[in-house]
GROMACS .gro file of C-alpha atoms in nm:
model
  197
    1UNK     CA    1  -1.450  -2.881   0.485
    2UNK     CA    2  -1.713  -3.061   0.705
    3UNK     CA    3  -1.673  -3.366   0.504
    4UNK     CA    4  -1.283  -3.358   0.582
    5UNK     CA    5  -1.326  -3.329   0.953
    6UNK     CA    6  -1.601  -3.594   0.973
    7UNK     CA    7  -1.424  -3.852   0.739
    8UNK     CA    8  -1.098  -3.992   0.706
    9UNK     CA    9  -0.832  -3.759   0.653
   10UNK     CA   10  -0.570  -3.835   0.394
   11UNK     CA   11  -0.263  -3.663   0.229
   12UNK     CA   12  -0.476  -3.625  -0.097
   13UNK     CA   13  -0.772  -3.451   0.061
   14UNK     CA   14  -0.561  -3.224   0.297
   15UNK     CA   15  -0.350  -3.116  -0.021
   16UNK     CA   16  -0.687  -3.040  -0.185
   17UNK     CA   17  -0.829  -2.822   0.098
   18UNK     CA   18  -0.465  -2.624   0.100
   19UNK     CA   19  -0.501  -2.579  -0.268
   20UNK     CA   20  -0.853  -2.432  -0.219
   21UNK     CA   21  -0.738  -2.148  -0.020
   22UNK     CA   22  -0.730  -1.837  -0.252
   23UNK     CA   23  -0.500  -1.592  -0.088
   24UNK     CA   24  -0.306  -1.369  -0.351
   25UNK     CA   25  -0.201  -1.110  -0.085
   26UNK     CA   26  -0.085  -1.352   0.165
   27UNK     CA   27  -0.310  -1.245   0.451
   28UNK     CA   28  -0.340  -1.613   0.558
   29UNK     CA   29   0.010  -1.718   0.469
   30UNK     CA   30   0.079  -1.808   0.859
   31UNK     CA   31  -0.210  -2.040   0.845
   32UNK     CA   32  -0.154  -2.192   0.482
   33UNK     CA   33   0.215  -2.262   0.571
   34UNK     CA   34   0.099  -2.474   0.875
   35UNK     CA   35  -0.091  -2.684   0.630
   36UNK     CA   36   0.214  -2.714   0.409
   37UNK     CA   37   0.421  -2.813   0.694
   38UNK     CA   38   0.178  -3.091   0.784
   39UNK     CA   39   0.199  -3.203   0.416
   40UNK     CA   40   0.585  -3.214   0.442
   41UNK     CA   41   0.562  -3.418   0.752
   42UNK     CA   42   0.352  -3.682   0.561
   43UNK     CA   43   0.605  -3.689   0.270
   44UNK     CA   44   0.890  -3.741   0.523
   45UNK     CA   45   0.691  -4.015   0.685
   46UNK     CA   46   0.640  -4.181   0.359
   47UNK     CA   47   0.259  -4.179   0.373
   48UNK     CA   48   0.098  -4.243   0.040
   49UNK     CA   49  -0.184  -4.040  -0.104
   50UNK     CA   50  -0.480  -4.240   0.044
   51UNK     CA   51  -0.301  -4.408   0.341
   52UNK     CA   52  -0.457  -4.367   0.697
   53UNK     CA   53  -0.250  -4.092   0.887
   54UNK     CA   54  -0.063  -4.181   1.200
   55UNK     CA   55  -0.256  -4.074   1.498
   56UNK     CA   56  -0.043  -3.770   1.580
   57UNK     CA   57  -0.039  -3.623   1.235
   58UNK     CA   58  -0.430  -3.693   1.191
   59UNK     CA   59  -0.482  -3.493   1.512
   60UNK     CA   60  -0.277  -3.194   1.387
   61UNK     CA   61  -0.473  -3.215   1.038
   62UNK     CA   62  -0.819  -3.229   1.206
   63UNK     CA   63  -0.714  -2.921   1.429
   64UNK     CA   64  -0.594  -2.748   1.120
   65UNK     CA   65  -0.902  -2.823   0.921
   66UNK     CA   66  -1.137  -2.726   1.212
   67UNK     CA   67  -0.961  -2.386   1.217
   68UNK     CA   68  -0.989  -2.351   0.829
   69UNK     CA   69  -1.376  -2.372   0.880
   70UNK     CA   70  -1.366  -2.026   1.044
   71UNK     CA   71  -1.164  -1.849   0.776
   72UNK     CA   72  -1.466  -1.741   0.591
   73UNK     CA   73  -1.543  -1.516   0.903
   74UNK     CA   74  -1.211  -1.318   0.880
   75UNK     CA   75  -1.246  -0.962   0.744
   76UNK     CA   76  -0.939  -0.753   0.676
   77UNK     CA   77  -0.969  -0.402   0.617
   78UNK     CA   78  -0.796  -0.238   0.321
   79UNK     CA   79  -0.728   0.116   0.421
   80UNK     CA   80  -0.471   0.198   0.142
   81UNK     CA   81  -0.737   0.417  -0.023
   82UNK     CA   82  -0.682   0.663   0.260
   83UNK     CA   83  -0.307   0.707   0.187
   84UNK     CA   84  -0.290   1.068   0.058
   85UNK     CA   85   0.054   1.188   0.225
   86UNK     CA   86   0.348   1.269  -0.007
   87UNK     CA   87   0.586   1.041   0.176
   88UNK     CA   88   0.489   0.660   0.178
   89UNK     CA   89   0.736   0.409   0.315
   90UNK     CA   90   0.733   0.033   0.262
   91UNK     CA   91   0.851  -0.168   0.557
   92UNK     CA   92   0.928  -0.538   0.514
   93UNK     CA   93   0.984  -0.766   0.795
   94UNK     CA   94   1.133  -1.123   0.743
   95UNK     CA   95   1.192  -1.410   0.995
   96UNK     CA   96   1.260  -1.787   1.009
   97UNK     CA   97   1.228  -2.082   1.216
   98UNK     CA   98   1.339  -2.445   1.173
   99UNK     CA   99   0.990  -2.520   1.003
  100UNK     CA  100   0.927  -2.212   0.771
  101UNK     CA  101   1.046  -1.878   0.677
  102UNK     CA  102   0.850  -1.579   0.551
  103UNK     CA  103   0.812  -1.189   0.502
  104UNK     CA  104   0.535  -0.956   0.549
  105UNK     CA  105   0.520  -0.588   0.399
  106UNK     CA  106   0.344  -0.293   0.540
  107UNK     CA  107   0.297   0.065   0.404
  108UNK     CA  108   0.347   0.356   0.636
  109UNK     CA  109   0.284   0.735   0.600
  110UNK     CA  110   0.253   1.036   0.816
  111UNK     CA  111  -0.034   1.267   0.712
  112UNK     CA  112  -0.138   1.581   0.897
  113UNK     CA  113   0.060   1.459   1.199
  114UNK     CA  114  -0.098   1.098   1.201
  115UNK     CA  115   0.074   0.787   1.132
  116UNK     CA  116  -0.099   0.539   0.922
  117UNK     CA  117  -0.004   0.181   0.854
  118UNK     CA  118  -0.155  -0.081   0.621
  119UNK     CA  119  -0.087  -0.432   0.565
  120UNK     CA  120   0.024  -0.479   0.191
  121UNK     CA  121   0.119  -0.845   0.141
  122UNK     CA  122   0.306  -1.153   0.291
  123UNK     CA  123   0.478  -1.467   0.166
  124UNK     CA  124   0.575  -1.771   0.343
  125UNK     CA  125   0.745  -2.100   0.246
  126UNK     CA  126   0.817  -2.425   0.422
  127UNK     CA  127   1.179  -2.485   0.524
  128UNK     CA  128   1.352  -2.747   0.314
  129UNK     CA  129   1.355  -3.082   0.417
  130UNK     CA  130   1.761  -3.097   0.409
  131UNK     CA  131   1.853  -2.951   0.743
  132UNK     CA  132   1.970  -2.596   0.706
  133UNK     CA  133   2.096  -2.369   0.999
  134UNK     CA  134   1.864  -2.112   1.144
  135UNK     CA  135   2.101  -1.824   1.013
  136UNK     CA  136   2.076  -1.977   0.652
  137UNK     CA  137   1.699  -1.995   0.692
  138UNK     CA  138   1.688  -1.641   0.811
  139UNK     CA  139   1.886  -1.544   0.493
  140UNK     CA  140   1.618  -1.732   0.283
  141UNK     CA  141   1.362  -1.524   0.468
  142UNK     CA  142   1.554  -1.213   0.375
  143UNK     CA  143   1.564  -1.294   0.001
  144UNK     CA  144   1.198  -1.361   0.011
  145UNK     CA  145   1.149  -1.028   0.174
  146UNK     CA  146   1.347  -0.850  -0.101
  147UNK     CA  147   1.144  -1.024  -0.369
  148UNK     CA  148   0.820  -0.926  -0.193
  149UNK     CA  149   0.937  -0.567  -0.166
  150UNK     CA  150   1.002  -0.539  -0.548
  151UNK     CA  151   0.671  -0.712  -0.633
  152UNK     CA  152   0.464  -0.488  -0.393
  153UNK     CA  153   0.648  -0.177  -0.523
  154UNK     CA  154   0.561  -0.272  -0.880
  155UNK     CA  155   0.199  -0.354  -0.799
  156UNK     CA  156   0.094  -0.055  -0.588
  157UNK     CA  157  -0.025   0.244  -0.785
  158UNK     CA  158   0.121   0.461  -0.509
  159UNK     CA  159   0.453   0.637  -0.531
  160UNK     CA  160   0.684   0.492  -0.259
  161UNK     CA  161   0.946   0.717  -0.094
  162UNK     CA  162   1.175   0.438   0.035
  163UNK     CA  163   1.160   0.080   0.117
  164UNK     CA  164   1.320  -0.062   0.440
  165UNK     CA  165   1.387  -0.434   0.498
  166UNK     CA  166   1.400  -0.561   0.839
  167UNK     CA  167   1.571  -0.879   0.979
  168UNK     CA  168   1.649  -0.980   1.332
  169UNK     CA  169   1.942  -1.201   1.255
  170UNK     CA  170   2.272  -1.056   1.320
  171UNK     CA  171   2.433  -1.311   1.089
  172UNK     CA  172   2.207  -1.196   0.789
  173UNK     CA  173   2.287  -0.816   0.874
  174UNK     CA  174   2.669  -0.908   0.868
  175UNK     CA  175   2.658  -1.112   0.548
  176UNK     CA  176   2.456  -0.844   0.352
  177UNK     CA  177   2.718  -0.568   0.447
  178UNK     CA  178   3.005  -0.777   0.317
  179UNK     CA  179   3.110  -0.862  -0.042
  180UNK     CA  180   2.906  -1.158  -0.165
  181UNK     CA  181   3.204  -1.350  -0.317
  182UNK     CA  182   3.382  -1.399   0.018
  183UNK     CA  183   3.149  -1.653   0.130
  184UNK     CA  184   3.061  -2.003   0.043
  185UNK     CA  185   2.818  -2.047  -0.246
  186UNK     CA  186   2.486  -2.087  -0.057
  187UNK     CA  187   2.537  -1.753   0.129
  188UNK     CA  188   2.723  -1.581  -0.152
  189UNK     CA  189   2.439  -1.644  -0.409
  190UNK     CA  190   2.176  -1.519  -0.172
  191UNK     CA  191   2.377  -1.222  -0.050
  192UNK     CA  192   2.450  -1.129  -0.417
  193UNK     CA  193   2.076  -1.144  -0.498
  194UNK     CA  194   1.984  -0.904  -0.210
  195UNK     CA  195   2.272  -0.666  -0.292
  196UNK     CA  196   2.157  -0.660  -0.659
  197UNK     CA  197   1.804  -0.555  -0.562
   0.00000   0.00000   0.00000
């Protein structure tokens, strides 16, 4: 990382650094997606792999790389081995902005009068280059949340009593309560996927 922050930053070496971050559980997804947003900005500006970056983008990239240096200091406890209660609930939250969308999953149980929660996993994606409305991005986030819930449920060796997916978009909540085929293809396809799961 030091060579990146001290030397010229290009699209090529920034992509190399993003690719080096091994994060199968998505604990760093909010950080990684910022790097991917920078990459998307570079693509939209038409910057070639080894071209010098415009000052504003280079400044953002330097800041991101400096923050990346401290990733090795992050320690995340994995308390799921403590989960011994009979009722384990999975809660998945999804959200979106005009730059990215994502979902995060937590496991919750009550054991001997005490509520326990644990981070299970997260996933984030950069918003498409084509302009999409925030409600539609929120719908993409909800789809991602459904897929995350399914993967987490299969991967955990714990028996999950119920899974609850949370979205703060009234449009998304309205769409998934309706019949999918009443909407135009973009919404219909994604609502159908959510309803099938």
